Coordinates of N, CA and C in Angstrom, one line a residue:
M1 N 126.0 123.1 110.1 CA 125.7 122.5 111.4 C 124.4 121.8 111.3
K2 N 123.4 122.4 110.6 CA 122.1 121.8 110.5 C 122.2 120.4 109.9
H3 N 123.0 120.4 108.8 CA 123.2 119.1 108.1 C 123.8 118.0 109.0
H4 N 124.8 118.4 109.8 CA 125.4 117.5 110.7 C 124.4 117.0 111.7
W5 N 123.6 117.9 112.2 CA 122.6 117.5 113.2 C 121.6 116.5 112.7
L6 N 121.3 116.6 111.4 CA 120.4 115.7 110.8 C 121.0 114.3 110.7
I7 N 122.3 114.3 110.5 CA 123.0 113.0 110.5 C 123.0 112.4 111.8
L8 N 123.3 113.1 112.8 CA 123.3 112.6 114.2 C 122.0 112.1 114.7
S9 N 120.9 112.9 114.4 CA 119.6 112.5 114.9 C 119.0 111.3 114.3
A10 N 119.6 110.9 113.1 CA 119.0 109.8 112.3 C 119.7 108.5 112.8
L11 N 120.7 108.5 113.5 CA 121.5 107.3 113.9 C 121.1 106.8 115.2
L12 N 121.2 105.5 115.4 CA 121.1 104.8 116.7 C 122.4 104.0 116.9
V13 N 122.9 104.0 118.1 CA 124.0 103.2 118.4 C 123.7 102.0 119.4
S14 N 124.2 100.8 119.1 CA 124.0 99.7 120.0 C 125.3 99.0 120.3
V15 N 125.7 99.0 121.5 CA 127.0 98.5 121.9 C 126.9 97.4 122.8
G16 N 127.6 96.3 122.5 CA 127.7 95.2 123.4 C 126.3 94.5 123.8
G17 N 125.3 94.6 122.8 CA 124.0 94.0 123.1 C 123.1 94.9 124.0
C18 N 123.6 96.1 124.4 CA 122.7 96.9 125.3 C 121.6 97.6 124.5
A19 N 120.7 98.2 125.2 CA 119.6 98.9 124.5 C 120.1 100.0 123.7
S20 N 119.4 100.3 122.5 CA 119.9 101.4 121.7 C 119.8 102.8 122.3
A21 N 120.7 103.7 121.9 CA 120.6 105.0 122.4 C 121.0 106.0 121.3
P22 N 120.5 107.2 121.3 CA 120.8 108.1 120.2 C 122.3 108.3 120.1
I23 N 122.8 108.3 118.9 CA 124.3 108.5 118.7 C 124.7 109.9 119.0
D24 N 123.8 110.9 119.1 CA 124.2 112.2 119.4 C 124.7 112.3 120.9
E25 N 124.7 111.2 121.6 CA 125.4 111.2 122.9 C 126.9 111.0 122.7
V26 N 127.3 110.6 121.4 CA 128.7 110.4 121.1 C 129.2 111.8 120.5
P27 N 130.4 112.2 120.9 CA 131.0 113.4 120.3 C 130.9 113.5 118.8
A28 N 130.4 114.6 118.3 CA 130.3 114.8 116.8 C 131.6 114.9 116.1
N29 N 131.7 114.4 114.9 CA 132.9 114.4 114.1 C 132.5 115.3 112.9
N30 N 132.8 116.6 113.0 CA 132.4 117.6 112.0 C 133.3 117.4 110.7
E31 N 134.5 117.0 110.9 CA 135.4 116.8 109.8 C 134.9 115.7 108.9
S32 N 134.5 114.6 109.5 CA 134.0 113.4 108.8 C 132.7 113.8 108.0
A33 N 131.8 114.5 108.7 CA 130.6 114.9 108.0 C 130.9 115.8 106.8
A34 N 131.8 116.7 107.0 CA 132.2 117.6 105.9 C 132.7 116.9 104.7
R35 N 133.6 115.8 104.9 CA 134.2 115.1 103.8 C 133.1 114.3 103.1
I36 N 132.1 113.7 103.8 CA 131.0 113.0 103.2 C 130.2 114.0 102.4
A37 N 129.9 115.1 102.9 CA 129.1 116.1 102.2 C 129.8 116.5 100.9
A38 N 131.1 116.7 101.0 CA 131.8 117.1 99.8 C 131.8 116.0 98.7
A39 N 131.9 114.7 99.2 CA 131.9 113.6 98.3 C 130.5 113.5 97.6
I40 N 129.5 113.8 98.3 CA 128.1 113.7 97.7 C 127.9 114.9 96.7
A41 N 128.5 116.0 97.0 CA 128.4 117.2 96.2 C 129.3 117.2 95.0
N42 N 130.2 116.2 94.8 CA 131.1 116.2 93.7 C 130.4 116.3 92.4
P43 N 130.7 117.4 91.6 CA 130.0 117.6 90.3 C 130.2 116.5 89.3
D44 N 131.3 115.7 89.5 CA 131.6 114.6 88.5 C 130.7 113.4 88.7
R45 N 129.9 113.3 89.8 CA 129.0 112.2 90.0 C 127.9 112.2 88.9
S46 N 127.4 111.0 88.6 CA 126.4 110.8 87.6 C 125.0 111.3 88.1
D47 N 124.1 111.6 87.2 CA 122.8 112.0 87.5 C 122.0 110.9 88.2
A48 N 122.3 109.7 87.7 CA 121.6 108.5 88.3 C 122.0 108.3 89.8
D49 N 123.3 108.5 90.1 CA 123.7 108.4 91.5 C 123.1 109.5 92.3
R50 N 123.1 110.7 91.8 CA 122.5 111.8 92.6 C 121.0 111.5 92.9
E51 N 120.3 111.0 91.9 CA 118.9 110.6 92.1 C 118.8 109.6 93.2
R52 N 119.7 108.7 93.3 CA 119.7 107.6 94.3 C 120.0 108.1 95.7
D53 N 120.7 109.3 95.9 CA 121.0 109.8 97.2 C 119.8 110.0 98.1
A54 N 118.7 110.4 97.5 CA 117.5 110.7 98.3 C 117.0 109.5 99.0
R55 N 117.1 108.4 98.4 CA 116.6 107.1 99.0 C 117.6 106.3 99.7
D56 N 118.9 106.6 99.5 CA 119.9 105.8 100.2 C 120.6 106.5 101.3
K57 N 120.4 107.8 101.5 CA 120.9 108.5 102.6 C 122.4 108.2 102.9
P58 N 123.3 108.4 101.9 CA 124.7 108.1 102.2 C 125.3 109.0 103.2
E59 N 124.8 110.2 103.4 CA 125.3 111.1 104.5 C 125.2 110.5 105.9
V60 N 124.2 109.6 106.0 CA 124.0 109.0 107.3 C 124.8 107.6 107.4
V61 N 124.6 106.8 106.3 CA 125.2 105.5 106.3 C 126.7 105.6 106.4
L62 N 127.3 106.4 105.6 CA 128.8 106.5 105.7 C 129.3 107.1 106.9
A63 N 128.5 108.0 107.6 CA 129.0 108.6 108.8 C 129.2 107.5 109.9
L64 N 128.6 106.4 109.8 CA 128.8 105.3 110.8 C 130.3 104.8 110.8
L65 N 130.9 104.8 109.6 CA 132.2 104.3 109.5 C 133.3 105.2 110.0
D66 N 133.0 106.5 110.1 CA 134.0 107.5 110.5 C 135.4 107.3 109.8
L67 N 135.3 107.3 108.5 CA 136.5 107.1 107.7 C 137.4 108.3 107.7
Q68 N 138.7 108.1 107.6 CA 139.7 109.2 107.6 C 140.4 109.2 106.2
P69 N 140.9 110.4 105.9 CA 141.8 110.5 104.7 C 142.9 109.4 104.7
G70 N 143.1 108.7 103.7 CA 144.2 107.7 103.6 C 143.7 106.3 104.0
D71 N 142.5 106.2 104.5 CA 141.9 104.8 104.8 C 141.8 104.0 103.6
S72 N 141.7 102.7 103.9 CA 141.5 101.7 102.8 C 140.1 101.0 103.1
V73 N 139.3 100.9 102.0 CA 138.0 100.3 102.1 C 137.7 99.4 100.9
V74 N 137.1 98.2 101.2 CA 136.6 97.4 100.1 C 135.1 97.3 100.0
D75 N 134.6 97.6 98.8 CA 133.2 97.6 98.6 C 132.8 96.3 98.0
L76 N 132.4 95.3 98.8 CA 132.1 93.9 98.4 C 130.9 93.8 97.6
F77 N 130.9 93.2 96.4 CA 129.8 93.1 95.5 C 129.3 94.6 95.2
G78 N 130.3 95.4 94.9 CA 130.0 96.9 94.8 C 129.2 97.2 93.5
G79 N 128.9 96.3 92.7 CA 128.0 96.6 91.5 C 128.6 97.7 90.6
G80 N 127.8 98.7 90.3 CA 128.2 99.8 89.4 C 129.0 100.8 90.1
G81 N 129.2 100.8 91.4 CA 130.1 101.7 92.0 C 129.5 102.9 92.7
Y82 N 128.2 102.9 93.0 CA 127.6 104.0 93.7 C 128.4 104.4 95.0
Y83 N 128.6 103.4 95.8 CA 129.2 103.7 97.1 C 130.7 103.8 96.9
S84 N 131.3 103.1 96.0 CA 132.8 103.2 95.7 C 133.1 104.7 95.4
D85 N 132.3 105.3 94.5 CA 132.5 106.7 94.2 C 132.5 107.6 95.4
L86 N 131.6 107.4 96.3 CA 131.5 108.2 97.5 C 132.6 107.9 98.4
L87 N 133.0 106.7 98.6 CA 134.1 106.3 99.4 C 135.4 106.9 98.9
A88 N 135.6 107.0 97.6 CA 136.8 107.6 97.1 C 136.9 109.1 97.5
G89 N 135.8 109.8 97.5 CA 135.8 111.2 97.9 C 136.1 111.3 99.4
V90 N 135.7 110.4 100.2 CA 135.9 110.5 101.6 C 137.3 110.1 102.0
V91 N 137.9 109.1 101.5 CA 139.3 108.7 101.9 C 140.3 109.5 101.1
G92 N 139.9 110.1 100.0 CA 140.9 110.9 99.2 C 141.8 110.2 98.4
A93 N 142.6 110.9 97.6 CA 143.6 110.3 96.7 C 144.6 109.5 97.4
E94 N 144.9 109.8 98.7 CA 145.9 109.0 99.4 C 145.3 107.7 100.0
G95 N 144.0 107.5 99.8 CA 143.3 106.3 100.3 C 143.2 105.3 99.3
T96 N 142.5 104.2 99.6 CA 142.3 103.0 98.7 C 140.9 102.6 98.8
V97 N 140.3 102.4 97.6 CA 138.9 101.9 97.5 C 139.0 100.7 96.5
I98 N 138.7 99.5 96.9 CA 138.6 98.4 96.1 C 137.1 98.1 95.8
L99 N 136.7 98.1 94.5 CA 135.3 97.8 94.1 C 135.4 96.4 93.6
Q100 N 134.9 95.5 94.4 CA 134.9 94.0 94.1 C 133.6 93.5 93.6
N101 N 133.6 92.7 92.6 CA 132.4 92.0 92.1 C 132.8 90.6 91.8
N102 N 131.9 89.7 92.0 CA 132.1 88.3 91.5 C 131.4 88.2 90.1
A103 N 131.4 87.0 89.5 CA 130.8 86.8 88.2 C 129.4 87.2 88.2
G104 N 128.6 86.9 89.2 CA 127.2 87.2 89.3 C 126.9 88.7 89.2
Y105 N 127.8 89.5 89.8 CA 127.5 90.9 89.8 C 128.2 91.6 88.6
A106 N 129.4 91.1 88.3 CA 130.2 91.7 87.2 C 129.4 91.7 85.8
K107 N 128.7 90.6 85.6 CA 128.1 90.5 84.3 C 127.1 91.7 84.0
W108 N 126.5 92.3 85.0 CA 125.6 93.4 84.8 C 126.2 94.7 84.7
V109 N 127.5 94.8 85.1 CA 128.1 96.2 85.2 C 129.5 96.3 84.5
E110 N 129.9 95.3 83.9 CA 131.3 95.3 83.3 C 131.5 96.5 82.4
K111 N 130.5 96.7 81.5 CA 130.7 97.8 80.5 C 130.7 99.2 81.2
S112 N 129.8 99.4 82.1 CA 129.8 100.7 82.8 C 131.0 100.9 83.7
L113 N 131.5 99.8 84.3 CA 132.7 100.0 85.1 C 134.0 100.3 84.2
Q114 N 134.0 99.7 83.1 CA 135.1 99.9 82.1 C 135.1 101.4 81.8
E115 N 133.9 102.0 81.5 CA 133.9 103.4 81.1 C 134.1 104.3 82.3
R116 N 133.5 103.9 83.4 CA 133.5 104.8 84.6 C 134.8 104.8 85.3
Y117 N 135.5 103.7 85.5 CA 136.7 103.7 86.3 C 138.0 103.3 85.6
I118 N 137.9 102.2 84.8 CA 139.1 101.7 84.2 C 139.6 102.6 83.1
D119 N 138.7 103.1 82.2 CA 139.1 104.0 81.1 C 139.5 105.3 81.7
N120 N 138.8 105.8 82.7 CA 139.1 107.1 83.2 C 140.0 107.1 84.5
Q121 N 140.4 106.0 85.0 CA 141.3 105.9 86.1 C 141.0 106.8 87.2
V122 N 139.8 106.6 87.8 CA 139.3 107.4 88.9 C 140.2 107.0 90.1
V123 N 140.8 108.0 90.7 CA 141.6 107.8 92.0 C 140.7 108.0 93.2
P124 N 140.7 107.1 94.2 CA 141.6 105.9 94.3 C 140.9 104.6 94.1
V125 N 139.9 104.5 93.2 CA 139.2 103.3 93.0 C 139.9 102.3 92.1
T126 N 140.0 101.0 92.6 CA 140.5 99.9 91.8 C 139.4 98.9 91.6
V127 N 139.1 98.4 90.4 CA 138.1 97.4 90.2 C 138.7 96.0 90.3
L128 N 138.1 95.2 91.1 CA 138.6 93.8 91.3 C 137.5 92.8 91.0
R129 N 137.9 91.9 90.1 CA 137.0 90.8 89.8 C 137.5 89.6 90.5
S130 N 136.8 89.1 91.5 CA 137.2 87.9 92.2 C 136.0 87.1 92.6
E131 N 136.2 85.8 92.8 CA 135.1 84.9 93.2 C 135.1 84.8 94.7
I132 N 134.0 84.3 95.2 CA 133.7 84.3 96.6 C 134.6 83.3 97.4
D133 N 135.0 82.3 96.7 CA 135.9 81.3 97.4 C 137.4 81.8 97.5
D134 N 137.6 82.9 96.8 CA 139.0 83.5 96.8 C 138.8 85.0 96.4
L135 N 138.5 85.8 97.5 CA 138.3 87.2 97.2 C 139.5 88.0 96.8
Q136 N 140.7 87.4 97.0 CA 142.0 88.0 96.6 C 142.2 89.4 97.4
L137 N 141.9 89.3 98.7 CA 142.1 90.5 99.5 C 143.3 90.3 100.4
A138 N 144.3 91.2 100.4 CA 145.5 91.1 101.2 C 145.2 91.1 102.7
P139 N 145.9 90.3 103.5 CA 145.6 90.3 104.9 C 145.9 91.7 105.6
A140 N 145.0 92.0 106.6 CA 145.2 93.2 107.4 C 145.5 94.4 106.6
T141 N 144.7 94.6 105.6 CA 144.8 95.7 104.7 C 143.8 96.8 104.8
F142 N 142.6 96.5 105.2 CA 141.5 97.4 105.1 C 141.0 97.9 106.5
D143 N 140.7 99.2 106.5 CA 140.1 99.8 107.7 C 138.6 99.5 107.7
A144 N 138.0 99.2 106.6 CA 136.5 98.9 106.6 C 136.2 98.1 105.3
A145 N 135.1 97.4 105.4 CA 134.5 96.7 104.3 C 133.0 97.0 104.3
I146 N 132.4 97.1 103.2 CA 130.9 97.4 103.1 C 130.2 96.4 102.2
M147 N 129.0 96.0 102.6 CA 128.1 95.2 101.7 C 126.8 95.8 101.7
V148 N 126.4 96.4 100.6 CA 125.2 97.1 100.5 C 124.2 96.4 99.6
M149 N 123.1 95.9 100.1 CA 122.1 95.1 99.5 C 122.7 93.9 98.8
S150 N 123.7 93.3 99.4 CA 124.3 92.1 98.9 C 124.6 91.0 99.9
Y151 N 124.5 91.2 101.1 CA 124.7 90.2 102.1 C 123.8 89.0 101.9
H152 N 122.5 89.3 101.6 CA 121.5 88.2 101.4 C 122.0 87.2 100.3
D153 N 122.8 87.7 99.3 CA 123.2 86.9 98.2 C 124.2 85.8 98.6
L154 N 124.7 85.9 99.8 CA 125.5 84.8 100.3 C 124.6 83.5 100.5
Y155 N 123.3 83.7 100.5 CA 122.4 82.6 100.7 C 121.5 82.4 99.5
Y156 N 121.9 83.1 98.4 CA 121.1 83.0 97.1 C 121.8 82.0 96.2
Y157 N 121.1 81.1 95.6 CA 121.6 80.0 94.7 C 121.0 80.1 93.3
N158 N 121.9 80.5 92.4 CA 121.5 80.6 91.0 C 122.7 80.4 90.1
P159 N 123.2 79.1 90.0 CA 124.5 78.9 89.3 C 124.5 79.4 87.8
E160 N 123.4 79.5 87.2 CA 123.3 79.9 85.8 C 123.7 81.4 85.7
H161 N 123.5 82.1 86.8 CA 123.8 83.6 86.9 C 125.0 83.9 87.8
G162 N 125.8 82.9 88.1 CA 127.0 83.1 88.8 C 127.0 83.0 90.3
F163 N 125.9 82.4 90.8 CA 125.8 82.3 92.3 C 125.7 80.8 92.6
D164 N 126.8 80.3 93.0 CA 126.9 78.9 93.4 C 126.7 78.8 94.9
R165 N 126.6 77.6 95.5 CA 126.6 77.5 96.9 C 127.8 78.1 97.6
I166 N 127.6 78.9 98.6 CA 128.7 79.6 99.3 C 128.9 79.1 100.7
D167 N 130.2 79.0 101.0 CA 130.6 78.6 102.3 C 130.7 80.0 103.0
V168 N 129.6 80.3 103.8 CA 129.5 81.6 104.4 C 130.6 81.9 105.4
S169 N 130.9 80.9 106.2 CA 131.9 81.0 107.2 C 133.3 81.3 106.6
D170 N 133.6 80.6 105.5 CA 134.8 80.9 104.8 C 134.8 82.3 104.2
F171 N 133.7 82.8 103.7 CA 133.6 84.1 103.2 C 134.0 85.1 104.3
F172 N 133.3 85.0 105.4 CA 133.5 86.0 106.5 C 134.9 85.8 107.1
A173 N 135.5 84.6 107.0 CA 136.9 84.5 107.5 C 137.8 85.3 106.6
Q174 N 137.6 85.3 105.3 CA 138.4 86.0 104.3 C 138.2 87.5 104.6
V175 N 137.0 88.0 104.8 CA 136.8 89.4 105.1 C 137.5 89.8 106.4
R176 N 137.3 89.0 107.4 CA 137.9 89.3 108.7 C 139.4 89.3 108.6
N177 N 140.0 88.4 107.8 CA 141.4 88.4 107.7 C 141.9 89.6 106.9
A178 N 141.1 90.1 106.0 CA 141.5 91.3 105.2 C 141.4 92.6 106.0
L179 N 140.7 92.6 107.1 CA 140.5 93.8 107.9 C 141.7 94.0 108.9
K180 N 142.0 95.2 109.1 CA 143.0 95.5 110.2 C 142.4 95.2 111.5
P181 N 143.1 95.1 112.6 CA 142.5 95.0 113.9 C 141.6 96.2 114.2
G182 N 140.4 95.8 114.7 CA 139.3 96.8 114.9 C 138.7 97.3 113.7
G183 N 138.9 96.7 112.5 CA 138.3 97.1 111.3 C 136.8 96.9 111.3
K184 N 136.1 97.7 110.5 CA 134.6 97.8 110.5 C 134.0 97.0 109.3
L185 N 132.9 96.5 109.5 CA 132.1 95.8 108.5 C 130.7 96.4 108.5
L186 N 130.3 97.1 107.4 CA 129.0 97.8 107.3 C 128.1 97.0 106.4
I187 N 126.9 96.6 106.9 CA 125.9 95.8 106.2 C 124.6 96.6 106.0
V188 N 124.2 96.8 104.8 CA 122.8 97.3 104.5 C 122.1 96.3 103.7
D189 N 120.9 95.9 104.1 CA 120.1 95.0 103.3 C 118.6 95.1 103.4
H190 N 117.9 94.4 102.5 CA 116.5 94.5 102.5 C 115.9 93.6 103.6
S191 N 115.0 94.1 104.4 CA 114.5 93.4 105.5 C 113.4 92.4 105.1
A192 N 113.5 91.2 105.7 CA 112.4 90.2 105.6 C 111.6 90.2 106.8
P193 N 110.4 89.6 106.9 CA 109.6 89.5 108.1 C 110.4 89.0 109.3
D194 N 110.2 89.5 110.5 CA 110.8 89.0 111.7 C 110.6 87.5 111.8
G195 N 111.7 86.8 112.1 CA 111.7 85.4 112.4 C 111.8 84.5 111.1
S196 N 111.9 85.2 109.9 CA 112.0 84.4 108.7 C 113.4 83.9 108.4
G197 N 114.4 84.4 109.1 CA 115.8 83.9 108.9 C 116.3 84.2 107.5
K198 N 116.8 83.2 106.9 CA 117.3 83.3 105.5 C 116.3 82.7 104.5
S199 N 115.1 82.3 104.9 CA 114.2 81.5 104.1 C 113.7 82.3 102.8
L200 N 113.8 83.6 102.8 CA 113.2 84.4 101.7 C 114.3 85.0 100.8
T201 N 115.5 84.6 101.0 CA 116.6 85.1 100.1 C 116.4 84.7 98.7
Q202 N 116.0 83.5 98.5 CA 115.8 82.9 97.1 C 114.6 83.5 96.4
E203 N 113.5 83.6 97.1 CA 112.3 84.1 96.5 C 112.2 85.6 96.4
L204 N 112.6 86.3 97.5 CA 112.3 87.8 97.6 C 113.6 88.6 97.6
H205 N 114.8 88.0 97.8 CA 116.0 88.7 97.9 C 116.0 89.6 99.2
R206 N 115.4 89.0 100.3 CA 115.3 89.7 101.6 C 115.9 88.8 102.6
I207 N 116.3 89.4 103.8 CA 116.8 88.5 104.9 C 116.5 89.2 106.2
D208 N 116.3 88.4 107.2 CA 115.8 88.8 108.5 C 117.0 89.5 109.2
K209 N 116.7 90.7 109.8 CA 117.7 91.5 110.5 C 118.3 90.7 111.7
A210 N 117.5 90.1 112.5 CA 118.0 89.4 113.6 C 118.9 88.2 113.2
F211 N 118.5 87.6 112.1 CA 119.3 86.5 111.6 C 120.7 87.0 111.2
A212 N 120.7 88.2 110.5 CA 121.9 88.8 110.0 C 122.9 89.1 111.2
R213 N 122.3 89.6 112.2 CA 123.2 90.0 113.3 C 123.8 88.7 113.9
E214 N 123.0 87.7 114.2 CA 123.5 86.5 114.8 C 124.5 85.8 113.9
D215 N 124.2 85.8 112.6 CA 125.1 85.1 111.7 C 126.5 85.8 111.6
I216 N 126.5 87.1 111.5 CA 127.7 87.8 111.3 C 128.5 87.8 112.6
E217 N 127.8 88.0 113.8 CA 128.5 87.9 115.1 C 129.1 86.5 115.3
S218 N 128.5 85.5 114.8 CA 129.0 84.1 115.0 C 130.2 83.9 114.1
N219 N 130.5 84.8 113.2 CA 131.7 84.7 112.3 C 132.8 85.7 112.7
G220 N 132.9 86.1 113.9 CA 134.0 86.9 114.4 C 133.9 88.4 114.4
F221 N 132.6 88.8 114.4 CA 132.4 90.3 114.4 C 131.5 90.6 115.6
R222 N 131.5 91.9 116.0 CA 130.7 92.4 117.1 C 129.9 93.6 116.6
L223 N 128.6 93.6 116.8 CA 127.7 94.7 116.4 C 128.1 95.9 117.3
V224 N 128.3 97.0 116.7 CA 128.7 98.2 117.4 C 127.8 99.4 117.2
A225 N 127.0 99.4 116.1 CA 126.1 100.5 115.8 C 125.0 100.0 114.8
T226 N 123.9 100.7 114.9 CA 122.8 100.4 113.9 C 122.2 101.8 113.6
S227 N 121.4 101.8 112.5 CA 120.6 103.0 112.1 C 119.3 102.5 111.5
D228 N 118.3 103.3 111.8 CA 117.0 103.0 111.2 C 116.7 104.0 110.1
V229 N 117.7 104.7 109.5 CA 117.5 105.8 108.6 C 116.9 105.2 107.3
L230 N 117.1 104.0 107.0 CA 116.5 103.4 105.7 C 115.3 102.5 106.0
S231 N 114.8 102.6 107.2 CA 113.6 101.8 107.5 C 112.3 102.4 106.8
N232 N 111.4 101.6 106.5 CA 110.1 102.0 105.8 C 109.0 101.1 106.3
S233 N 108.2 101.6 107.3 CA 107.1 100.9 107.9 C 106.0 100.6 106.9
A234 N 106.0 101.3 105.7 CA 105.0 101.0 104.7 C 105.3 99.8 103.9
D235 N 106.5 99.3 104.0 CA 106.9 98.1 103.2 C 106.5 96.8 104.0
P236 N 105.6 96.0 103.5 CA 105.1 94.8 104.3 C 106.2 93.7 104.3
R237 N 107.3 93.9 103.6 CA 108.5 93.0 103.6 C 108.1 91.6 103.0
T238 N 107.1 91.6 102.2 CA 106.6 90.3 101.6 C 106.7 90.3 100.1
E239 N 107.2 91.4 99.5 CA 107.3 91.5 98.1 C 108.7 91.3 97.6
L240 N 108.9 90.8 96.4 CA 110.2 90.8 95.8 C 110.8 92.2 95.7
V241 N 112.0 92.4 96.1 CA 112.6 93.8 96.2 C 112.6 94.5 94.8
F242 N 112.5 93.7 93.7 CA 112.6 94.3 92.4 C 111.2 94.6 91.8
A243 N 110.1 94.3 92.6 CA 108.8 94.7 92.2 C 108.6 96.2 92.0
K244 N 107.9 96.5 90.9 CA 107.8 97.9 90.5 C 107.3 98.8 91.6
D245 N 106.4 98.4 92.4 CA 105.8 99.3 93.4 C 106.6 99.5 94.7
I246 N 107.7 98.6 94.8 CA 108.5 98.7 96.0 C 110.0 99.0 95.8
R247 N 110.4 98.8 94.5 CA 111.8 98.9 94.2 C 112.4 100.3 94.6
G248 N 113.5 100.3 95.4 CA 114.0 101.6 95.8 C 113.4 102.1 97.1
Q249 N 112.3 101.4 97.6 CA 111.6 101.9 98.7 C 111.5 100.8 99.8
T250 N 112.3 99.8 99.7 CA 112.1 98.7 100.7 C 112.6 99.1 102.1
D251 N 112.1 98.4 103.0 CA 112.5 98.6 104.4 C 113.9 97.9 104.5
R252 N 114.9 98.7 104.9 CA 116.3 98.2 104.9 C 116.9 98.4 106.3
F253 N 117.7 97.5 106.7 CA 118.4 97.6 108.0 C 119.9 98.0 107.7
V254 N 120.4 98.7 108.7 CA 121.8 99.1 108.6 C 122.5 98.6 109.9
L255 N 123.6 97.8 109.8 CA 124.3 97.3 110.9 C 125.8 97.5 110.7
L256 N 126.4 98.0 111.8 CA 127.9 98.2 111.7 C 128.5 97.2 112.7
F257 N 129.5 96.4 112.2 CA 130.2 95.5 113.0 C 131.7 95.9 113.1
E258 N 132.3 95.3 114.1 CA 133.8 95.5 114.3 C 134.4 94.1 114.4
K259 N 135.5 94.0 113.7 CA 136.3 92.8 113.8 C 136.7 92.4 115.2
Q260 N 136.5 91.2 115.6 CA 137.0 90.7 116.9 C 138.2 89.9 116.8

């Protein structure tokens, strides 16, 4: 119960543009919290992922989605599968987890994904390699989609490394089409200074929280919850996120949207 109280007290909910209020005003879902805790405690997880738990707080972030056994989730630009692993534990063998990467992400993780998921056939994770202009996601299939530290890359341009100009509206139209009615979209990303919009995505791999909300809501989603569990007031938000002194400690925002 103490663990669940920590989850609740760390969350803030924001509905319909109203002022934020503690999510502990919402009835607790003990079963969801227990499934997340079990997924985190899975002894088959890697040491590297366990070390990441302390700074990524998955027990709080995943609680926002309120996933059920048998649900379907797509981990967009899921990289090496940190969140896909956890999602698999939450939705169970009867669920579906798609770990999607484009060329820009896949080049860094293909070997580890082959060893981790494809060779070992981890249920229910399926690795999908698809490009942004054609995500290859079936319509009305997913209960939720997540983008963790990757939303800003929709505005990052580096064709030599697999990041061409992106039609952001088309991307979100594909995601929205792939979600079931009422499906959720969870965004976690590195905060840029207030008012900077998307101007620092190229230089610092950061993006402004207010810009993110407006951008995503303009593409057919409604903000339904936020959390400050990954905020860090010590981060000036002016350094490259890969800089040695700030990597893994950036100020990050967490936004939960619902398909409209």
